[in-house]
């Protein structure tokens, strides 16, 4: 049996979010509305950026990439959660569970790199405005995008390497509504102490490290802008506050999941909903709410879509 895959579990059973019918109904309505809104908002940003020549700049290129990733964030776990709300037996196949883990981590890795790229973009725009177009060239933007996907893929493959050959012989119940490593590893029929530490080191420390890099970079930007006039400082602070909000919303739940994986399952579930439903919904709101140029362009695209539908 040595070196063989000892897995005899063919599917995993989710306990879901709650046994209360009333709570399930509220969560169903809440998650469905936010899922549709996030899909519509992020789907609108991408054609807006690509079709409007005024938005063909590095910051909007990165924003469109972030919106594309947020479509993935919403779609990996939330549709199945919505579908499972009123099912008595909430199951996922072993392959489906592994697929969820793969896409969760590749999307998470890509988004981390994109947020760092967006922080770098704001640093160059605010601290080195005369060199902005030279530094943030189309080649640099493509480099950030390709690097994000490569790093996300490598991170996800490393995570899967930890679990794909683990022996699962029962139980097969996950007190969650989706598959991820901290919960899945606990079901393995072997000592997983070292493996749990490796997962924490790989995901937890990367999340914490990226978070502090971003926060430090924004502090440096704020300290640099303080030397300018109050009008420039106010405008920069308004822009940075949106970026910092998105960073905290994204990294907060991640750090909690992987640095304190033995905490309350109820809080884990709440943060998972927050990360999967609310964050992708808030990202387009946060980035476009104070951006007049983006709002005008989105209205223009909406009018064009309405005109197109009337014709056909």
XYZ file of C-alpha atoms in Angstrom:
312
model
C 0.000 0.000 0.000
C 3.001 2.286 0.341
C 2.961 5.096 -2.236
C -0.594 4.277 -3.279
C -3.594 6.541 -2.990
C -5.463 5.214 0.052
C -8.532 7.390 -0.526
C -11.798 5.489 -0.247
C -13.959 8.602 0.212
C -15.625 9.428 -3.111
C -17.544 12.479 -1.908
C -17.728 14.942 0.958
C -20.845 16.135 2.762
C -21.258 19.821 3.646
C -23.115 20.760 6.836
C -23.906 24.108 5.231
C -24.469 27.427 6.929
C -27.366 26.679 9.260
C -30.055 24.108 10.068
C -32.656 26.836 10.557
C -34.993 27.209 7.568
C -35.534 30.909 8.315
C -31.793 31.652 8.433
C -31.246 29.651 5.248
C -33.939 31.706 3.494
C -32.353 34.994 4.595
C -28.895 33.815 3.515
C -30.296 32.561 0.198
C -31.846 35.959 -0.616
C -28.804 37.890 0.660
C -26.192 35.795 -1.154
C -28.221 35.589 -4.382
C -28.726 39.354 -4.580
C -25.084 40.157 -3.859
C -23.861 37.455 -6.252
C -25.948 38.838 -9.127
C -24.925 42.423 -8.266
C -21.206 41.549 -8.087
C -21.358 39.641 -11.377
C -23.124 42.546 -13.087
C -20.818 45.207 -11.595
C -17.573 43.428 -12.409
C -18.854 42.352 -15.843
C -19.658 45.996 -16.625
C -16.209 47.269 -15.627
C -14.362 45.049 -18.126
C -16.135 46.245 -21.331
C -16.126 49.804 -19.980
C -12.330 49.823 -19.660
C -11.723 48.039 -22.963
C -14.145 50.152 -25.031
C -13.384 53.652 -23.700
C -10.104 55.160 -25.024
C -9.959 57.536 -22.035
C -9.575 54.523 -19.739
C -6.674 52.938 -21.628
C -4.205 53.577 -18.821
C -2.323 51.268 -16.400
C -4.585 51.874 -13.416
C -7.726 50.901 -15.362
C -5.969 47.954 -17.008
C -5.211 46.589 -13.532
C -8.756 47.389 -12.369
C -10.210 45.412 -15.300
C -7.952 42.478 -14.393
C -9.125 42.694 -10.774
C -12.769 42.680 -11.917
C -12.121 39.583 -14.035
C -10.612 37.835 -10.996
C -13.549 38.917 -8.817
C -15.871 37.178 -11.269
C -13.916 34.017 -10.469
C -13.963 34.683 -6.712
C -17.770 34.850 -6.816
C -18.191 31.838 -9.075
C -15.947 29.215 -7.441
C -18.040 28.561 -4.312
C -21.120 30.810 -4.232
C -23.308 29.241 -6.987
C -23.055 25.823 -5.315
C -23.745 27.391 -1.912
C -26.909 29.012 -3.305
C -27.918 25.729 -4.974
C -27.315 23.760 -1.749
C -29.350 26.045 0.525
C -32.498 23.932 0.376
C -30.954 20.534 -0.298
C -31.090 18.090 2.582
C -27.914 16.327 1.470
C -25.232 18.771 0.406
C -22.458 16.781 -1.280
C -19.462 17.395 -3.493
C -17.374 14.776 -5.249
C -13.724 14.242 -4.330
C -12.690 15.651 -7.720
C -15.032 18.613 -7.319
C -13.540 19.341 -3.901
C -9.997 19.281 -5.293
C -11.114 21.533 -8.164
C -12.569 24.063 -5.711
C -9.303 24.150 -3.763
C -7.314 24.586 -6.978
C -9.372 27.537 -8.225
C -9.671 29.170 -4.793
C -5.898 29.296 -4.447
C -5.038 30.245 -8.021
C -7.554 33.117 -7.902
C -6.350 34.159 -4.434
C -2.730 34.194 -5.599
C -3.570 36.239 -8.698
C -5.552 38.789 -6.675
C -2.704 39.213 -4.166
C -0.249 40.073 -6.954
C -2.757 42.400 -8.647
C -3.324 44.324 -5.412
C 0.452 44.704 -5.005
C 0.666 45.872 -8.640
C -2.091 48.424 -8.016
C -0.246 49.709 -4.950
C 2.933 50.042 -7.031
C 0.945 51.892 -9.704
C -0.357 54.398 -7.134
C 3.150 54.812 -5.687
C 4.588 55.690 -9.107
C 1.639 57.945 -10.005
C 1.855 59.920 -6.765
C 5.563 59.836 -5.915
C 7.076 59.824 -9.427
C 4.428 61.444 -11.658
C 6.901 62.625 -14.325
C 8.125 59.063 -14.861
C 4.720 57.390 -14.569
C 4.139 56.503 -18.235
C 7.745 55.387 -18.625
C 7.666 53.057 -15.601
C 4.072 51.845 -15.999
C 4.489 51.046 -19.692
C 2.257 48.526 -21.521
C 5.095 46.007 -21.172
C 5.138 46.488 -17.381
C 1.353 46.066 -17.187
C 1.505 42.818 -19.164
C 4.390 41.683 -16.950
C 2.241 42.241 -13.839
C -0.694 40.363 -15.380
C 1.365 37.360 -16.534
C 3.301 37.256 -13.243
C 0.044 37.265 -11.274
C -1.243 34.200 -13.121
C 2.081 32.369 -12.913
C 2.409 32.998 -9.169
C -1.230 32.033 -8.597
C -0.776 28.806 -10.555
C 2.439 27.866 -8.733
C 0.877 28.617 -5.347
C -2.208 26.535 -6.151
C -0.218 23.556 -7.454
C 1.940 23.596 -4.303
C -1.181 23.606 -2.140
C -2.714 20.702 -4.078
C 0.507 18.722 -3.768
C -0.108 18.680 0.003
C -3.499 16.950 -0.198
C -4.078 15.164 -3.488
C -2.539 11.877 -2.252
C -3.715 12.032 1.365
C -5.619 8.947 2.579
C -9.299 9.746 3.225
C -11.134 6.798 4.765
C -13.857 8.633 6.696
C -15.452 10.635 8.187
C -16.370 12.693 5.130
C -18.323 15.566 6.719
C -17.109 19.155 6.303
C -18.600 21.761 8.633
C -18.606 24.320 5.838
C -20.264 25.107 2.486
C -17.117 24.731 0.360
C -13.809 22.846 0.260
C -10.549 24.344 1.468
C -7.367 22.966 2.942
C -7.691 23.653 6.694
C -10.998 21.732 6.949
C -10.120 19.021 4.430
C -6.761 18.117 5.983
C -8.458 17.337 9.309
C -10.402 14.511 7.624
C -7.269 12.655 6.469
C -6.583 9.278 8.077
C -3.055 10.176 9.097
C -1.125 12.543 11.328
C -1.504 15.960 9.695
C 0.274 18.204 12.211
C 3.232 18.926 9.910
C 0.950 19.285 6.906
C -1.233 21.832 8.714
C 1.905 23.779 9.579
C 3.011 23.717 5.915
C -0.400 25.012 4.792
C -0.210 27.778 7.380
C 3.296 28.667 6.239
C 2.349 28.648 2.555
C -0.965 30.522 2.706
C -0.972 32.256 6.079
C 2.501 33.768 5.976
C 2.112 34.766 2.313
C -1.158 36.541 3.174
C 0.331 38.301 6.205
C 3.519 39.215 4.332
C 1.631 40.630 1.326
C -0.747 42.529 3.614
C 2.070 44.240 5.512
C 3.952 45.033 2.283
C 0.828 46.763 0.978
C 0.099 48.658 4.197
C 3.727 49.838 4.464
C 3.683 50.952 0.813
C 0.519 52.996 1.383
C 2.019 54.569 4.513
C 5.100 55.559 2.464
C 2.839 57.095 -0.189
C 0.844 59.050 2.416
C 4.017 60.360 4.068
C 5.348 61.413 0.646
C 2.118 63.188 -0.331
C 2.033 65.092 2.980
C 4.860 67.241 1.630
C 2.617 68.538 -1.160
C -0.260 71.011 -0.972
C -3.391 70.211 1.011
C -5.437 69.836 -2.193
C -3.035 67.231 -3.602
C -2.894 65.450 -0.251
C -6.699 65.374 0.014
C -7.106 63.956 -3.509
C -4.409 61.323 -2.965
C -5.865 60.312 0.409
C -9.291 59.879 -1.188
C -7.807 57.561 -3.831
C -5.676 55.611 -1.364
C -8.550 55.100 1.065
C -10.372 53.099 -1.623
C -7.307 50.925 -2.233
C -6.684 50.377 1.494
C -10.340 49.420 2.005
C -10.112 46.741 -0.704
C -6.819 45.426 0.742
C -8.295 45.079 4.257
C -11.482 43.445 2.929
C -9.499 40.907 0.907
C -6.708 40.033 3.337
C -8.678 40.165 6.606
C -10.610 36.894 6.115
C -7.611 35.173 4.484
C -5.309 35.891 7.407
C -7.967 34.670 9.826
C -8.552 31.416 7.889
C -4.926 30.357 7.653
C -3.334 31.828 10.779
C -6.109 30.688 13.155
C -7.605 27.608 11.442
C -8.911 26.066 14.692
C -11.200 28.964 15.570
C -15.013 29.096 15.602
C -16.594 27.420 12.558
C -19.490 29.916 12.690
C -17.070 32.817 12.333
C -15.215 30.935 9.569
C -18.470 30.576 7.639
C -19.363 34.239 8.080
C -15.943 35.365 6.863
C -16.124 32.922 3.934
C -19.439 34.467 2.835
C -17.929 37.911 3.336
C -14.883 37.014 1.238
C -16.803 35.188 -1.492
C -19.905 37.380 -1.825
C -19.414 40.772 -0.220
C -15.823 41.570 -1.246
C -16.358 41.006 -5.011
C -19.502 43.160 -4.716
C -17.723 45.957 -2.838
C -14.634 46.096 -5.078
C -16.374 47.722 -8.067
C -18.339 49.972 -5.702
C -15.219 51.132 -3.847
C -13.149 51.705 -6.996
C -15.857 53.484 -8.999
C -17.860 55.368 -6.341
C -15.393 58.282 -6.130
C -14.129 58.011 -9.698
C -16.079 60.423 -11.850
C -14.329 59.365 -15.069
C -15.232 55.718 -14.481
C -18.859 56.530 -13.618
C -19.303 58.590 -16.799
C -17.793 55.803 -18.914
C -20.017 53.153 -17.276
C -23.131 55.235 -17.928
C -22.081 55.537 -21.559
C -21.665 51.767 -21.880
C -25.040 51.180 -20.205
C -26.746 53.554 -22.653
C -25.084 51.763 -25.556
C -26.282 48.391 -24.232
C -29.838 49.689 -23.810
C -29.805 51.122 -27.355
C -28.461 47.820 -28.700
C -31.190 45.786 -26.997
C -33.887 48.138 -28.321
C -32.634 47.646 -31.891
C -32.688 43.852 -31.571
